[in-house]
PDB file of C-alpha atoms and ligand atoms in Angstrom:
ATOM      1  CA  UNK C 479      56.098 104.752 130.433  1.00 91.00           C
ATOM      2  CA  UNK C 480      54.609 107.992 131.804  1.00 94.00           C
ATOM      3  CA  UNK C 481      52.942 107.907 135.199  1.00 96.00           C
ATOM      4  CA  UNK C 482      51.177 110.535 137.287  1.00 97.00           C
ATOM      5  CA  UNK C 483      50.712 114.118 136.169  1.00 98.00           C
ATOM      6  CA  UNK C 484      53.181 115.774 138.550  1.00 98.00           C
ATOM      7  CA  UNK C 485      52.312 119.376 137.681  1.00 98.00           C
ATOM      8  CA  UNK C 486      50.847 121.794 135.180  1.00 98.00           C
ATOM      9  CA  UNK C 487      52.939 124.944 134.747  1.00 98.00           C
ATOM     10  CA  UNK C 488      51.561 128.407 134.039  1.00 98.00           C
ATOM     11  CA  UNK C 489      53.879 131.219 132.973  1.00 98.00           C
ATOM     12  CA  UNK C 490      52.880 134.521 134.568  1.00 98.00           C
ATOM     13  CA  UNK C 491      54.137 138.098 134.215  1.00 98.00           C
ATOM     14  CA  UNK C 492      53.801 138.836 137.970  1.00 98.00           C
ATOM     15  CA  UNK C 493      54.290 135.934 140.383  1.00 98.00           C
ATOM     16  CA  UNK C 494      53.143 137.764 143.528  1.00 98.00           C
ATOM     17  CA  UNK C 495      49.919 138.855 141.829  1.00 98.00           C
ATOM     18  CA  UNK C 496      49.243 135.389 140.390  1.00 98.00           C
ATOM     19  CA  UNK C 497      49.904 133.616 143.700  1.00 98.00           C
ATOM     20  CA  UNK C 498      47.640 136.090 145.534  1.00 98.00           C
ATOM     21  CA  UNK C 499      44.798 135.364 143.074  1.00 98.00           C
ATOM     22  CA  UNK C 500      45.113 131.607 143.598  1.00 98.00           C
ATOM     23  CA  UNK C 501      45.193 132.125 147.394  1.00 97.00           C
ATOM     24  CA  UNK C 502      42.511 134.793 147.805  1.00 98.00           C
ATOM     25  CA  UNK C 503      40.085 134.010 144.964  1.00 98.00           C
ATOM     26  CA  UNK C 504      40.539 130.247 144.504  1.00 97.00           C
ATOM     27  CA  UNK C 505      41.337 129.437 148.137  1.00 97.00           C
ATOM     28  CA  UNK C 506      44.481 127.513 147.186  1.00 96.00           C
ATOM     29  CA  UNK C 507      47.355 126.595 149.499  1.00 95.00           C
ATOM     30  CA  UNK C 508      50.351 128.481 148.154  1.00 96.00           C
ATOM     31  CA  UNK C 509      53.935 127.287 148.631  1.00 96.00           C
ATOM     32  CA  UNK C 510      56.998 129.462 149.176  1.00 96.00           C
ATOM     33  CA  UNK C 511      58.571 131.351 146.270  1.00 97.00           C
ATOM     34  CA  UNK C 512      61.633 129.450 145.023  1.00 97.00           C
ATOM     35  CA  UNK C 513      64.149 131.376 142.883  1.00 97.00           C
ATOM     36  CA  UNK C 514      65.867 128.838 140.580  1.00 97.00           C
ATOM     37  CA  UNK C 515      68.551 130.851 138.741  1.00 96.00           C
ATOM     38  CA  UNK C 516      69.942 127.706 137.097  1.00 95.00           C
ATOM     39  CA  UNK C 517      66.538 127.328 135.363  1.00 97.00           C
ATOM     40  CA  UNK C 518      65.955 131.055 134.751  1.00 98.00           C
ATOM     41  CA  UNK C 519      62.672 131.069 136.658  1.00 98.00           C
ATOM     42  CA  UNK C 520      61.134 131.751 140.062  1.00 98.00           C
ATOM     43  CA  UNK C 521      58.400 129.253 140.950  1.00 98.00           C
ATOM     44  CA  UNK C 522      55.512 128.870 143.368  1.00 98.00           C
ATOM     45  CA  UNK C 523      53.883 125.451 143.736  1.00 98.00           C
ATOM     46  CA  UNK C 524      50.224 124.994 144.597  1.00 98.00           C
ATOM     47  CA  UNK C 525      49.151 121.576 145.834  1.00 95.00           C
ATOM     48  CA  UNK C 526      45.673 120.705 144.552  1.00 95.00           C
ATOM     49  CA  UNK C 527      45.575 117.221 146.100  1.00 94.00           C
ATOM     50  CA  UNK C 528      45.659 115.135 142.932  1.00 95.00           C
ATOM     51  CA  UNK C 529      48.427 117.187 141.255  1.00 97.00           C
ATOM     52  CA  UNK C 530      50.206 120.536 141.504  1.00 98.00           C
ATOM     53  CA  UNK C 531      50.172 123.858 139.671  1.00 98.00           C
ATOM     54  CA  UNK C 532      53.572 125.478 139.100  1.00 98.00           C
ATOM     55  CA  UNK C 533      53.447 129.257 138.621  1.00 98.00           C
ATOM     56  CA  UNK C 534      56.534 130.449 136.708  1.00 98.00           C
ATOM     57  CA  UNK C 535      58.009 133.941 136.436  1.00 98.00           C
ATOM     58  CA  UNK C 536      61.168 134.730 134.414  1.00 98.00           C
ATOM     59  CA  UNK C 537      64.373 135.185 136.421  1.00 98.00           C
ATOM     60  CA  UNK C 538      67.499 136.810 135.003  1.00 94.00           C
ATOM     61  CA  UNK C 539      68.782 137.205 131.465  1.00 93.00           C
ATOM     62  CA  UNK C 540      67.926 134.537 128.895  1.00 93.00           C
ATOM     63  CA  UNK C 541      65.063 132.954 130.791  1.00 97.00           C
ATOM     64  CA  UNK C 542      63.600 130.016 128.786  1.00 97.00           C
ATOM     65  CA  UNK C 543      60.118 131.458 129.364  1.00 98.00           C
ATOM     66  CA  UNK C 544      60.919 134.998 128.164  1.00 98.00           C
ATOM     67  CA  UNK C 545      59.934 134.438 124.517  1.00 97.00           C
ATOM     68  CA  UNK C 546      56.746 132.638 125.605  1.00 98.00           C
ATOM     69  CA  UNK C 547      55.696 135.645 127.714  1.00 98.00           C
ATOM     70  CA  UNK C 548      56.530 138.028 124.887  1.00 98.00           C
ATOM     71  CA  UNK C 549      54.077 136.084 122.710  1.00 98.00           C
ATOM     72  CA  UNK C 550      51.583 135.714 125.589  1.00 98.00           C
ATOM     73  CA  UNK C 551      52.041 138.861 127.712  1.00 98.00           C
ATOM     74  CA  UNK C 552      49.111 138.023 129.979  1.00 98.00           C
ATOM     75  CA  UNK C 553      50.584 134.584 130.762  1.00 98.00           C
ATOM     76  CA  UNK C 554      49.388 131.107 129.812  1.00 98.00           C
ATOM     77  CA  UNK C 555      49.754 127.340 130.125  1.00 98.00           C
ATOM     78  CA  UNK C 556      53.445 126.595 129.637  1.00 98.00           C
ATOM     79  CA  UNK C 557      54.097 122.870 130.187  1.00 98.00           C
ATOM     80  CA  UNK C 558      52.856 119.631 131.663  1.00 98.00           C
ATOM     81  CA  UNK C 559      55.093 117.391 133.762  1.00 98.00           C
ATOM     82  CA  UNK C 560      54.695 113.622 133.884  1.00 98.00           C
ATOM     83  CA  UNK C 561      56.460 111.308 136.298  1.00 98.00           C
ATOM     84  CA  UNK C 562      58.624 108.469 135.008  1.00 98.00           C
ATOM     85  CA  UNK C 563      60.316 105.720 136.996  1.00 97.00           C
ATOM     86  CA  UNK C 564      63.466 105.530 134.844  1.00 97.00           C
ATOM     87  CA  UNK C 565      64.433 108.754 133.066  1.00 97.00           C
ATOM     88  CA  UNK C 566      67.457 107.298 131.235  1.00 97.00           C
ATOM     89  CA  UNK C 567      65.246 104.581 129.732  1.00 97.00           C
ATOM     90  CA  UNK C 568      62.600 107.172 128.825  1.00 97.00           C
ATOM     91  CA  UNK C 569      65.197 109.397 127.076  1.00 97.00           C
ATOM     92  CA  UNK C 570      66.573 106.440 125.110  1.00 97.00           C
ATOM     93  CA  UNK C 571      63.086 105.418 123.990  1.00 97.00           C
ATOM     94  CA  UNK C 572      62.122 108.971 122.993  1.00 97.00           C
ATOM     95  CA  UNK C 573      65.340 109.628 121.072  1.00 96.00           C
ATOM     96  CA  UNK C 574      64.926 106.291 119.288  1.00 97.00           C
ATOM     97  CA  UNK C 575      61.493 107.522 118.195  1.00 97.00           C
ATOM     98  CA  UNK C 576      62.985 110.817 116.946  1.00 97.00           C
ATOM     99  CA  UNK C 577      61.741 113.106 119.724  1.00 97.00           C
ATOM    100  CA  UNK C 578      64.031 115.979 120.719  1.00 97.00           C
ATOM    101  CA  UNK C 579      65.182 116.199 124.319  1.00 98.00           C
ATOM    102  CA  UNK C 580      65.935 119.880 124.912  1.00 97.00           C
ATOM    103  CA  UNK C 581      69.272 121.299 126.053  1.00 94.00           C
ATOM    104  CA  UNK C 582      72.189 118.880 125.914  1.00 93.00           C
ATOM    105  CA  UNK C 583      69.798 115.949 126.243  1.00 92.00           C
ATOM    106  CA  UNK C 584      70.943 115.160 129.773  1.00 95.00           C
ATOM    107  CA  UNK C 585      68.780 115.442 132.904  1.00 97.00           C
ATOM    108  CA  UNK C 586      69.039 118.475 135.188  1.00 97.00           C
ATOM    109  CA  UNK C 587      67.882 118.768 138.774  1.00 96.00           C
ATOM    110  CA  UNK C 588      64.343 120.174 138.881  1.00 95.00           C
ATOM    111  CA  UNK C 589      62.419 122.099 141.500  1.00 93.00           C
ATOM    112  CA  UNK C 590      61.729 118.970 143.591  1.00 92.00           C
ATOM    113  CA  UNK C 591      65.371 117.853 143.608  1.00 94.00           C
ATOM    114  CA  UNK C 592      64.651 115.117 141.043  1.00 97.00           C
ATOM    115  CA  UNK C 593      66.186 114.720 137.556  1.00 98.00           C
ATOM    116  CA  UNK C 594      64.097 116.346 134.799  1.00 98.00           C
ATOM    117  CA  UNK C 595      64.212 116.803 131.013  1.00 98.00           C
ATOM    118  CA  UNK C 596      62.035 118.721 128.568  1.00 98.00           C
ATOM    119  CA  UNK C 597      60.747 117.546 125.166  1.00 98.00           C
ATOM    120  CA  UNK C 598      60.372 119.914 122.226  1.00 98.00           C
ATOM    121  CA  UNK C 599      56.771 121.192 121.884  1.00 98.00           C
ATOM    122  CA  UNK C 600      56.830 120.705 118.107  1.00 97.00           C
ATOM    123  CA  UNK C 601      57.307 116.962 118.665  1.00 98.00           C
ATOM    124  CA  UNK C 602      54.241 116.756 120.953  1.00 98.00           C
ATOM    125  CA  UNK C 603      51.443 118.587 119.207  1.00 98.00           C
ATOM    126  CA  UNK C 604      52.434 122.035 120.438  1.00 98.00           C
ATOM    127  CA  UNK C 605      52.808 121.043 124.093  1.00 98.00           C
ATOM    128  CA  UNK C 606      56.056 121.383 126.039  1.00 98.00           C
ATOM    129  CA  UNK C 607      56.476 118.219 128.137  1.00 98.00           C
ATOM    130  CA  UNK C 608      58.659 117.865 131.228  1.00 98.00           C
ATOM    131  CA  UNK C 609      59.547 114.383 132.500  1.00 98.00           C
ATOM    132  CA  UNK C 610      60.528 114.001 136.154  1.00 98.00           C
ATOM    133  CA  UNK C 611      62.116 110.866 137.566  1.00 98.00           C
ATOM    134  CA  UNK C 612      60.374 110.028 140.817  1.00 94.00           C
ATOM    135  CA  UNK C 613      61.620 106.459 141.055  1.00 76.00           C
ATOM    136  CA  UNK C 614      58.138 105.009 141.519  1.00 66.00           C
TER     137      UNK C 614
HETATM  138  C1  LIG J 917      61.818 124.901 137.898  1.00 61.91           C
HETATM  139  C2  LIG J 917      62.438 123.746 137.229  1.00 61.91           C
HETATM  140  C3  LIG J 917      61.507 122.962 136.359  1.00 61.91           C
HETATM  141  C4  LIG J 917      60.623 122.082 137.235  1.00 61.91           C
HETATM  142  O1  LIG J 917      61.221 121.311 138.017  1.00 61.91           O
HETATM  143  O2  LIG J 917      59.396 122.107 137.182  1.00 61.91           O
HETATM  144  C5  LIG J 917      60.728 123.804 135.391  1.00 61.91           C
HETATM  145  O3  LIG J 917      59.607 123.614 135.102  1.00 61.91           O
HETATM  146  S1  LIG J 917      61.651 125.060 134.608  1.00 61.91           S
HETATM  147  C6  LIG J 917      60.533 125.708 133.413  1.00 61.91           C
HETATM  148  C7  LIG J 917      61.231 126.535 132.446  1.00 61.91           C
HETATM  149  N1  LIG J 917      62.189 125.785 131.678  1.00 61.91           N
HETATM  150  C8  LIG J 917      61.952 125.351 130.432  1.00 61.91           C
HETATM  151  O4  LIG J 917      60.889 125.599 129.854  1.00 61.91           O
HETATM  152  C9  LIG J 917      63.066 124.566 129.780  1.00 61.91           C
HETATM  153  C10 LIG J 917      62.679 123.997 128.431  1.00 61.91           C
HETATM  154  N2  LIG J 917      62.226 125.047 127.532  1.00 61.91           N
HETATM  155  C11 LIG J 917      62.981 125.506 126.515  1.00 61.91           C
HETATM  156  O5  LIG J 917      64.080 125.059 126.281  1.00 61.91           O
HETATM  157  C12 LIG J 917      62.381 126.626 125.708  1.00 61.91           C
HETATM  158  O6  LIG J 917      61.359 127.248 126.432  1.00 61.91           O
HETATM  159  C13 LIG J 917      61.781 126.103 124.365  1.00 61.91           C
HETATM  160  C14 LIG J 917      60.682 125.091 124.554  1.00 61.91           C
HETATM  161  C15 LIG J 917      62.912 125.529 123.487  1.00 61.91           C
HETATM  162  C16 LIG J 917      61.175 127.288 123.622  1.00 61.91           C
HETATM  163  O7  LIG J 917      62.083 128.319 123.647  1.00 61.91           O
HETATM  164  P1  LIG J 917      61.809 129.649 122.831  1.00 61.91           P
HETATM  165  O8  LIG J 917      62.896 130.606 123.129  1.00 61.91           O
HETATM  166  O9  LIG J 917      60.418 130.112 123.080  1.00 61.91           O
HETATM  167  O10 LIG J 917      62.053 129.096 121.367  1.00 61.91           O
HETATM  168  P2  LIG J 917      61.255 129.304 120.066  1.00 61.91           P
HETATM  169  O11 LIG J 917      60.653 130.669 120.037  1.00 61.91           O
HETATM  170  O12 LIG J 917      62.200 128.915 118.997  1.00 61.91           O
HETATM  171  O13 LIG J 917      60.077 128.228 120.142  1.00 61.91           O
HETATM  172  C17 LIG J 917      60.065 127.135 119.310  1.00 61.91           C
HETATM  173  C18 LIG J 917      58.613 126.788 119.033  1.00 61.91           C
HETATM  174  O14 LIG J 917      58.030 126.281 120.220  1.00 61.91           O
HETATM  175  C19 LIG J 917      56.908 127.078 120.585  1.00 61.91           C
HETATM  176  N3  LIG J 917      56.868 127.125 122.030  1.00 61.91           N
HETATM  177  C20 LIG J 917      57.753 127.750 122.833  1.00 61.91           C
HETATM  178  N4  LIG J 917      57.420 127.537 124.116  1.00 61.91           N
HETATM  179  C21 LIG J 917      56.293 126.791 124.089  1.00 61.91           C
HETATM  180  C22 LIG J 917      55.472 126.252 125.122  1.00 61.91           C
HETATM  181  N5  LIG J 917      55.757 126.475 126.421  1.00 61.91           N
HETATM  182  N6  LIG J 917      54.411 125.513 124.772  1.00 61.91           N
HETATM  183  C23 LIG J 917      54.095 125.288 123.455  1.00 61.91           C
HETATM  184  N7  LIG J 917      54.862 125.764 122.416  1.00 61.91           N
HETATM  185  C24 LIG J 917      55.935 126.514 122.759  1.00 61.91           C
HETATM  186  C25 LIG J 917      57.171 128.417 119.942  1.00 61.91           C
HETATM  187  O15 LIG J 917      55.969 129.133 119.797  1.00 61.91           O
HETATM  188  C26 LIG J 917      57.764 127.993 118.628  1.00 61.91           C
HETATM  189  O16 LIG J 917      56.736 127.511 117.785  1.00 61.91           O
HETATM  190  P3  LIG J 917      56.678 127.883 116.258  1.00 61.91           P
HETATM  191  O17 LIG J 917      56.500 129.366 116.206  1.00 61.91           O
HETATM  192  O18 LIG J 917      55.510 127.125 115.722  1.00 61.91           O
HETATM  193  O19 LIG J 917      57.988 127.442 115.664  1.00 61.91           O
HETATM  194 CO1   CO J 918      57.949 122.286 135.612  1.00 61.91          CO
END
């Protein structure tokens, strides 16, 4: 069911500082900062060729990454995102198996304009998983 690894997300306390490190020390190509208030985060994507890194900084009150950064003030690996061709079918299969789709269980529009959902980390060995419908 899952396809390519679309991105690995890293929560950071300071997005400008993190992006500068990837650019200046790792020689990475840094995308534009995207504030996504509907997701409570500001993101920067880094294209590594075979996948992407998503740097995440909290935005606004009640950010879903706020508690994570309180526990990990220096930042850390936050989630992995896999591509799926049919998100509705994936959700049905996961819920049938007892996995929890976060929020109201319905897809939202993610940073790439595609439908996304998140799966509870306790159901996947302590890893928060994002599924993104890419249609391929
Ligand atoms: C920009 C859009 C999009 C994209 O297109 O790429 C994004 O990536 S947005 C990214 C941010 N959005 C989200 O993360 C949405 C889904 N996340 C959530 O709903 C919450 O973060 C969460 C997973 C429910 C956790 O919320 P939190 O407030 O931290 O709840 P708890 O403290 O109750 O945590 C429960 C449990 O889970 C552990 N946890 C929390 N976050 C993670 C994590 N990132 N990875 C692994 N484990 C995590 C937390 O430690 C608790 O564990 P226990 O203490 O063992 O109960
Ligand atoms: Co993501």
